[in-house]
Amino acid sequence: MPDTLCLWLRHETRPNEHRAALVPADARRLVEAGIRLTVEESTQRVFPVHEYASVGCQIAPQNSWPSRCPAQGYVLGLKELPDLPARLRPRHIFFGHAYKGQTGAEALLRRFEAGGGVLLDLESLVDADGRRLAAFGHWAGYAGASLAVLHRRGRLVAPLARLSRPELDERLRCSVAGESLTAVVIGAHGRSGRGACEALRTAGVEPSRWNSAETRCLDRDALLAHDILVNAIGTSVPVGPFLTEEDLYDPRRRLSVIGDVTCDVGSRLNALPIHDRATDWEHPVERLCRRPTALDVIALDNLPSLLPAEASRAFSAELWPLLLELREDSPVWERCLNAFRRAAGSLTDE
């Protein structure tokens, strides 16, 4: 390890990605600990760059990491990298979504292979028991359930725009006269599930909370009898489908909105194979069928960006102490590295 640890917080190139892996207050903590922290300018990050400069960070132009990040540094981000450079180096920390057979996973791993770089995937930042140590789950669940409720009430406005929690909560509390909504959250005990339940309660909807006991012998009739389904499971092994094509056309179906927070589309872990692509901020809702009644799905894979300030602060609070351990041979980061090595080692020769 170099004497001075170099971290480079990159600009997020994905449209509508307003979050930051590190917020200015926690960036200060790292700078005070002796870490050299460079922050790229960004036209969309919820925290202005001058707030990072004021706590001692160096500032660089956006998207300058390919040419300016030190060879022994770490490029820190959240969502996917731009298509170039084709050869990736040095070391990157972000949500790579590359270990479950997702679309584009092999191409990303081959870019690291070509450049000799390393991916320390934030999804693999876990303790010895496999529990995630830094995650956006709570706010993903909160945003996903909120959008489902707003859509069910006919009050979801597209394209989506980022909000503060007070703004979103004000919208959730505006219920429809005479309304009696029912909702089920699958994976209710996890981070995302707890966030979803909190949002539903804010909206005046007391959810049914399902977990592994309820899905082990799934009661589809009971599931279809709800107005809203929020899928918030976290799993590393395939599970049986919660809904099938046949269920969509069941004449008894009351279910009209699915909030797919987990959004494992394109993966063998997808528990909702009735849809196969994510939605986006311009078109957040996809109609799955019209009969016997309309059934829609919301499947955004960057839900916490709807509440970027709250989500970033919560995530950064969990991440910054772990970044201090990059100075040492930490078991936490060693597990991340080993996960990357296993995935890269599984690539076949072209």
Short mmCIF file of C-alpha atoms in Angstrom, two decimals:
data_model
loop_
_atom_site.label_atom_id
_atom_site.label_comp_id
_atom_site.label_asym_id
_atom_site.label_seq_id
_atom_site.Cartn_x
_atom_site.Cartn_y
_atom_site.Cartn_z
CA MET A 1 0.00 0.00 0.00
CA PRO A 2 1.26 3.53 -0.68
CA ASP A 3 1.99 5.75 2.34
CA THR A 4 -0.87 8.04 1.37
CA LEU A 5 -4.13 6.45 0.35
CA CYS A 6 -5.61 8.13 -2.72
CA LEU A 7 -9.37 8.07 -3.29
CA TRP A 8 -10.99 9.58 -6.37
CA LEU A 9 -14.73 10.27 -6.18
CA ARG A 10 -15.94 10.25 -9.77
CA HIS A 11 -18.85 12.01 -11.44
CA GLU A 12 -21.78 9.68 -12.15
CA THR A 13 -22.41 9.61 -15.88
CA ARG A 14 -25.76 7.89 -15.65
CA PRO A 15 -28.67 10.29 -16.24
CA ASN A 16 -30.73 11.02 -13.11
CA GLU A 17 -28.07 9.67 -10.78
CA HIS A 18 -27.88 12.35 -8.11
CA ARG A 19 -26.34 10.40 -5.24
CA ALA A 20 -22.79 10.41 -3.91
CA ALA A 21 -20.90 7.54 -2.32
CA LEU A 22 -19.37 10.05 0.09
CA VAL A 23 -21.02 13.21 1.39
CA PRO A 24 -18.96 16.30 2.26
CA ALA A 25 -19.18 15.80 6.04
CA ASP A 26 -17.71 12.29 5.77
CA ALA A 27 -15.19 13.38 3.16
CA ARG A 28 -13.85 15.72 5.83
CA ARG A 29 -13.33 12.75 8.15
CA LEU A 30 -11.23 10.96 5.54
CA VAL A 31 -9.16 14.03 4.74
CA GLU A 32 -8.51 14.58 8.45
CA ALA A 33 -7.38 10.94 8.67
CA GLY A 34 -4.67 11.66 6.09
CA ILE A 35 -6.37 10.33 2.95
CA ARG A 36 -5.84 12.24 -0.27
CA LEU A 37 -9.35 12.68 -1.62
CA THR A 38 -10.05 14.06 -5.08
CA VAL A 39 -13.63 14.85 -6.08
CA GLU A 40 -14.70 15.37 -9.66
CA GLU A 41 -16.94 18.24 -10.59
CA SER A 42 -20.46 17.06 -11.37
CA THR A 43 -23.42 18.63 -13.08
CA GLN A 44 -25.93 16.39 -11.30
CA ARG A 45 -24.60 15.39 -7.88
CA VAL A 46 -26.93 16.62 -5.14
CA PHE A 47 -23.98 18.03 -3.15
CA PRO A 48 -22.20 20.95 -4.89
CA VAL A 49 -18.48 20.53 -5.41
CA HIS A 50 -17.60 23.62 -3.36
CA GLU A 51 -18.79 21.76 -0.25
CA TYR A 52 -16.09 19.15 -0.88
CA ALA A 53 -13.44 21.79 -1.56
CA SER A 54 -14.29 23.50 1.72
CA VAL A 55 -13.40 20.34 3.69
CA GLY A 56 -10.01 19.87 2.04
CA CYS A 57 -10.74 17.76 -1.03
CA GLN A 58 -8.91 18.36 -4.26
CA ILE A 59 -11.20 19.12 -7.21
CA ALA A 60 -10.83 17.71 -10.72
CA PRO A 61 -12.85 18.01 -13.94
CA GLN A 62 -15.65 15.50 -14.36
CA ASN A 63 -14.73 12.23 -16.08
CA SER A 64 -11.00 12.91 -15.69
CA TRP A 65 -10.25 9.77 -13.66
CA PRO A 66 -9.03 7.68 -16.65
CA SER A 67 -6.05 9.97 -17.19
CA ARG A 68 -5.51 11.57 -13.81
CA CYS A 69 -6.22 9.07 -11.05
CA PRO A 70 -2.92 7.79 -9.60
CA ALA A 71 -1.95 4.24 -10.56
CA GLN A 72 -2.26 3.10 -6.95
CA GLY A 73 -5.45 5.00 -6.28
CA TYR A 74 -9.06 3.89 -5.93
CA VAL A 75 -11.82 5.27 -8.14
CA LEU A 76 -15.00 5.47 -6.07
CA GLY A 77 -18.49 5.67 -7.54
CA LEU A 78 -21.93 4.12 -7.42
CA LYS A 79 -23.42 3.15 -10.77
CA GLU A 80 -22.00 1.83 -14.03
CA LEU A 81 -18.89 3.18 -15.72
CA PRO A 82 -18.98 4.87 -19.13
CA ASP A 83 -18.17 2.66 -22.11
CA LEU A 84 -14.65 4.10 -22.40
CA PRO A 85 -11.90 3.41 -21.62
CA ALA A 86 -12.17 -0.16 -22.88
CA ARG A 87 -9.29 -1.25 -20.61
CA LEU A 88 -9.98 -0.56 -16.95
CA ARG A 89 -7.41 0.31 -14.38
CA PRO A 90 -6.55 0.95 -11.55
CA ARG A 91 -8.87 -0.17 -8.74
CA HIS A 92 -12.58 0.67 -8.76
CA ILE A 93 -15.17 0.65 -5.97
CA PHE A 94 -18.80 0.74 -7.13
CA PHE A 95 -21.91 -1.39 -7.66
CA GLY A 96 -20.73 -3.48 -10.58
CA HIS A 97 -23.70 -5.87 -10.76
CA ALA A 98 -21.37 -8.33 -12.45
CA TYR A 99 -21.48 -11.52 -10.38
CA LYS A 100 -25.02 -12.82 -10.94
CA GLY A 101 -24.99 -13.19 -14.69
CA GLN A 102 -26.64 -9.82 -15.31
CA THR A 103 -26.74 -8.27 -18.76
CA GLY A 104 -23.34 -6.72 -19.50
CA ALA A 105 -21.58 -8.49 -16.64
CA GLU A 106 -19.12 -10.42 -18.77
CA ALA A 107 -18.26 -7.36 -20.86
CA LEU A 108 -17.46 -5.38 -17.71
CA LEU A 109 -15.26 -8.13 -16.28
CA ARG A 110 -13.38 -8.40 -19.57
CA ARG A 111 -12.64 -4.67 -19.44
CA PHE A 112 -10.97 -5.20 -16.08
CA GLU A 113 -9.17 -8.25 -17.43
CA ALA A 114 -7.87 -6.24 -20.41
CA GLY A 115 -6.62 -3.34 -18.31
CA GLY A 116 -5.32 -5.24 -15.31
CA GLY A 117 -7.70 -3.38 -13.03
CA VAL A 118 -9.68 -4.60 -10.05
CA LEU A 119 -13.35 -4.25 -9.12
CA LEU A 120 -14.17 -4.06 -5.43
CA ASP A 121 -17.92 -4.42 -5.80
CA LEU A 122 -19.93 -2.69 -3.09
CA GLU A 123 -22.43 -5.56 -3.25
CA SER A 124 -19.65 -7.80 -1.91
CA LEU A 125 -18.80 -5.49 0.99
CA VAL A 126 -20.06 -7.90 3.65
CA ASP A 127 -19.19 -9.17 7.09
CA ALA A 128 -18.10 -12.71 7.89
CA ASP A 129 -21.74 -13.83 7.91
CA GLY A 130 -22.46 -12.33 4.50
CA ARG A 131 -24.43 -9.31 5.74
CA ARG A 132 -24.05 -6.13 3.72
CA LEU A 133 -22.07 -3.44 5.51
CA ALA A 134 -22.99 -0.46 3.34
CA ALA A 135 -26.21 -0.39 1.35
CA PHE A 136 -28.95 1.84 0.01
CA GLY A 137 -31.62 -0.74 0.78
CA HIS A 138 -33.77 1.29 3.18
CA TRP A 139 -34.18 4.20 0.80
CA ALA A 140 -34.63 1.93 -2.20
CA GLY A 141 -37.54 0.30 -0.42
CA TYR A 142 -38.93 3.64 0.70
CA ALA A 143 -38.81 5.11 -2.80
CA GLY A 144 -40.10 1.96 -4.50
CA ALA A 145 -43.14 1.61 -2.26
CA SER A 146 -43.82 5.34 -2.51
CA LEU A 147 -43.89 5.26 -6.30
CA ALA A 148 -46.20 2.23 -6.23
CA VAL A 149 -48.67 4.03 -3.96
CA LEU A 150 -48.56 7.25 -5.97
CA HIS A 151 -49.14 5.33 -9.19
CA ARG A 152 -52.03 3.37 -7.68
CA ARG A 153 -53.60 6.67 -6.64
CA GLY A 154 -53.11 8.17 -10.11
CA ARG A 155 -50.64 10.75 -8.80
CA LEU A 156 -47.33 9.57 -10.19
CA VAL A 157 -45.89 12.25 -12.46
CA ALA A 158 -43.37 11.33 -15.17
CA PRO A 159 -40.63 12.03 -15.84
CA LEU A 160 -39.56 11.56 -12.26
CA ALA A 161 -37.56 14.23 -10.47
CA ARG A 162 -35.49 14.08 -7.33
CA LEU A 163 -37.19 15.05 -4.08
CA SER A 164 -36.50 15.61 -0.41
CA ARG A 165 -38.16 13.30 2.05
CA PRO A 166 -40.55 16.02 3.34
CA GLU A 167 -41.66 16.66 -0.24
CA LEU A 168 -42.27 12.97 -0.90
CA ASP A 169 -44.01 12.41 2.43
CA GLU A 170 -46.37 15.30 1.75
CA ARG A 171 -47.44 13.57 -1.46
CA LEU A 172 -47.83 10.22 0.27
CA ARG A 173 -50.11 11.64 2.94
CA CYS A 174 -52.59 12.92 0.35
CA SER A 175 -54.82 9.89 0.24
CA VAL A 176 -57.86 9.43 -1.96
CA ALA A 177 -61.25 9.89 -0.31
CA GLY A 178 -62.85 6.56 0.54
CA GLU A 179 -59.72 4.65 -0.39
CA SER A 180 -58.95 1.28 1.17
CA LEU A 181 -55.62 0.14 -0.25
CA THR A 182 -53.94 -3.13 0.64
CA ALA A 183 -50.26 -3.91 0.09
CA VAL A 184 -47.89 -6.80 0.66
CA VAL A 185 -44.15 -6.44 1.09
CA ILE A 186 -42.11 -9.55 0.34
CA GLY A 187 -38.77 -9.46 2.15
CA ALA A 188 -40.24 -7.23 4.83
CA HIS A 189 -37.54 -7.94 7.43
CA GLY A 190 -34.64 -6.75 5.27
CA ARG A 191 -33.38 -3.21 4.80
CA SER A 192 -35.40 -2.61 1.65
CA GLY A 193 -38.47 -4.25 3.14
CA ARG A 194 -38.36 -2.14 6.27
CA GLY A 195 -38.02 0.99 4.16
CA ALA A 196 -40.99 -0.07 2.03
CA CYS A 197 -43.14 -0.72 5.11
CA GLU A 198 -42.24 2.70 6.50
CA ALA A 199 -43.29 4.42 3.29
CA LEU A 200 -46.56 2.51 3.16
CA ARG A 201 -47.38 3.46 6.73
CA THR A 202 -46.60 7.10 5.90
CA ALA A 203 -49.14 6.75 3.08
CA GLY A 204 -51.72 5.39 5.52
CA VAL A 205 -51.44 1.80 4.29
CA GLU A 206 -50.66 -0.94 6.82
CA PRO A 207 -48.80 -3.61 4.80
CA SER A 208 -48.84 -7.37 5.03
CA ARG A 209 -45.27 -8.41 5.82
CA TRP A 210 -44.08 -11.58 4.11
CA ASN A 211 -40.71 -13.23 4.45
CA SER A 212 -39.22 -16.65 3.77
CA ALA A 213 -41.90 -18.46 5.79
CA GLU A 214 -44.66 -17.03 3.59
CA THR A 215 -42.82 -17.52 0.29
CA ARG A 216 -41.71 -21.06 1.03
CA CYS A 217 -45.30 -22.19 0.45
CA LEU A 218 -46.57 -19.20 -1.46
CA ASP A 219 -50.27 -18.44 -1.22
CA ARG A 220 -50.80 -16.86 -4.63
CA ASP A 221 -54.48 -16.28 -4.02
CA ALA A 222 -53.61 -14.15 -1.00
CA LEU A 223 -50.91 -12.32 -2.95
CA LEU A 224 -53.26 -11.56 -5.84
CA ALA A 225 -55.85 -10.23 -3.40
CA HIS A 226 -53.65 -7.19 -2.56
CA ASP A 227 -53.66 -3.94 -4.53
CA ILE A 228 -49.89 -3.45 -4.35
CA LEU A 229 -46.96 -5.86 -4.25
CA VAL A 230 -43.51 -4.62 -3.24
CA ASN A 231 -40.72 -7.09 -4.01
CA ALA A 232 -37.88 -6.30 -1.63
CA ILE A 233 -36.15 -9.66 -1.24
CA GLY A 234 -32.40 -10.08 -1.08
CA THR A 235 -31.13 -13.46 -2.20
CA SER A 236 -27.99 -15.01 -3.63
CA VAL A 237 -29.75 -18.20 -4.75
CA PRO A 238 -32.67 -18.62 -7.16
CA VAL A 239 -36.15 -18.75 -5.65
CA GLY A 240 -39.44 -19.85 -7.15
CA PRO A 241 -41.37 -17.17 -9.05
CA PHE A 242 -43.76 -15.05 -7.03
CA LEU A 243 -45.94 -14.51 -10.09
CA THR A 244 -46.33 -16.36 -13.37
CA GLU A 245 -47.92 -15.46 -16.71
CA GLU A 246 -50.95 -17.48 -15.67
CA ASP A 247 -51.38 -15.35 -12.55
CA LEU A 248 -51.57 -12.19 -14.63
CA TYR A 249 -54.79 -13.33 -16.26
CA ASP A 250 -56.39 -14.86 -13.17
CA PRO A 251 -59.93 -13.41 -13.08
CA ARG A 252 -59.71 -13.14 -9.28
CA ARG A 253 -56.64 -10.89 -9.41
CA ARG A 254 -57.00 -7.60 -7.54
CA LEU A 255 -53.29 -6.82 -7.75
CA SER A 256 -52.71 -3.77 -9.96
CA VAL A 257 -49.24 -2.39 -9.14
CA ILE A 258 -45.88 -4.09 -8.56
CA GLY A 259 -42.97 -2.16 -7.10
CA ASP A 260 -39.97 -4.31 -7.98
CA VAL A 261 -37.37 -2.87 -5.63
CA THR A 262 -35.02 -5.85 -5.96
CA CYS A 263 -35.03 -5.43 -9.75
CA ASP A 264 -33.02 -8.56 -10.59
CA VAL A 265 -34.17 -8.42 -14.21
CA GLY A 266 -31.90 -10.31 -16.58
CA SER A 267 -30.61 -12.46 -13.74
CA ARG A 268 -31.25 -16.05 -12.74
CA LEU A 269 -32.29 -14.63 -9.36
CA ASN A 270 -35.29 -12.74 -10.76
CA ALA A 271 -38.31 -13.74 -8.67
CA LEU A 272 -40.65 -11.84 -11.00
CA PRO A 273 -39.95 -13.35 -14.44
CA ILE A 274 -43.19 -11.79 -15.71
CA HIS A 275 -41.08 -8.80 -16.78
CA ASP A 276 -37.58 -8.75 -18.20
CA ARG A 277 -36.36 -5.16 -18.26
CA ALA A 278 -35.95 -2.23 -15.94
CA THR A 279 -38.01 0.92 -16.31
CA ASP A 280 -36.51 4.42 -16.25
CA TRP A 281 -37.17 7.94 -15.01
CA GLU A 282 -38.78 9.02 -18.26
CA HIS A 283 -41.07 5.99 -18.33
CA PRO A 284 -41.13 4.55 -14.79
CA VAL A 285 -44.16 2.32 -15.35
CA GLU A 286 -44.55 -0.66 -17.69
CA ARG A 287 -47.94 -2.20 -18.33
CA LEU A 288 -47.79 -6.00 -18.12
CA CYS A 289 -51.40 -6.74 -19.09
CA ARG A 290 -54.79 -5.08 -19.43
CA ARG A 291 -57.11 -7.97 -18.57
CA PRO A 292 -58.94 -8.79 -16.41
CA THR A 293 -57.70 -5.47 -14.96
CA ALA A 294 -54.56 -3.49 -15.70
CA LEU A 295 -51.36 -4.63 -13.99
CA ASP A 296 -48.31 -2.32 -13.99
CA VAL A 297 -44.74 -2.71 -12.77
CA ILE A 298 -42.24 -0.10 -11.60
CA ALA A 299 -38.69 -1.47 -11.80
CA LEU A 300 -36.11 1.28 -11.40
CA ASP A 301 -32.60 0.13 -10.55
CA ASN A 302 -31.54 3.44 -8.96
CA LEU A 303 -34.55 4.09 -6.74
CA PRO A 304 -32.61 5.79 -3.91
CA SER A 305 -31.65 8.58 -6.31
CA LEU A 306 -35.23 9.79 -5.95
CA LEU A 307 -34.18 10.87 -2.42
CA PRO A 308 -30.49 11.52 -3.09
CA ALA A 309 -29.55 13.61 -0.08
CA GLU A 310 -31.09 11.29 2.52
CA ALA A 311 -29.91 8.14 0.77
CA SER A 312 -26.35 9.43 0.29
CA ARG A 313 -25.96 10.52 3.90
CA ALA A 314 -27.10 7.13 5.20
CA PHE A 315 -24.85 5.19 2.81
CA SER A 316 -21.82 7.43 3.35
CA ALA A 317 -22.12 7.03 7.13
CA GLU A 318 -21.70 3.27 6.70
CA LEU A 319 -19.01 3.44 4.03
CA TRP A 320 -16.48 5.98 5.26
CA PRO A 321 -15.20 3.95 8.25
CA LEU A 322 -14.67 0.99 5.91
CA LEU A 323 -12.67 3.15 3.50
CA LEU A 324 -10.20 3.80 6.31
CA GLU A 325 -9.49 0.05 6.27
CA LEU A 326 -8.20 0.24 2.71
CA ARG A 327 -4.91 1.11 4.39
CA GLU A 328 -4.73 -2.36 5.92
CA ASP A 329 -5.11 -5.97 4.86
CA SER A 330 -8.74 -5.87 5.91
CA PRO A 331 -10.89 -9.03 5.83
CA VAL A 332 -13.79 -6.89 4.60
CA TRP A 333 -11.97 -5.71 1.48
CA GLU A 334 -10.25 -9.05 1.04
CA ARG A 335 -13.69 -10.63 0.66
CA CYS A 336 -14.51 -8.07 -2.03
CA LEU A 337 -11.27 -8.86 -3.85
CA ASN A 338 -11.85 -12.59 -3.67
CA ALA A 339 -15.36 -12.20 -5.09
CA PHE A 340 -13.89 -10.33 -8.04
CA ARG A 341 -11.19 -12.94 -8.56
CA ARG A 342 -13.76 -15.73 -8.59
CA ALA A 343 -15.91 -13.94 -11.12
CA ALA A 344 -12.99 -12.99 -13.33
CA GLY A 345 -11.61 -16.52 -13.08
CA SER A 346 -14.89 -17.93 -14.38
CA LEU A 347 -14.53 -16.13 -17.72
CA THR A 348 -13.97 -18.49 -20.60
CA ASP A 349 -11.40 -17.89 -23.32
CA GLU A 350 -12.86 -16.11 -26.31
#
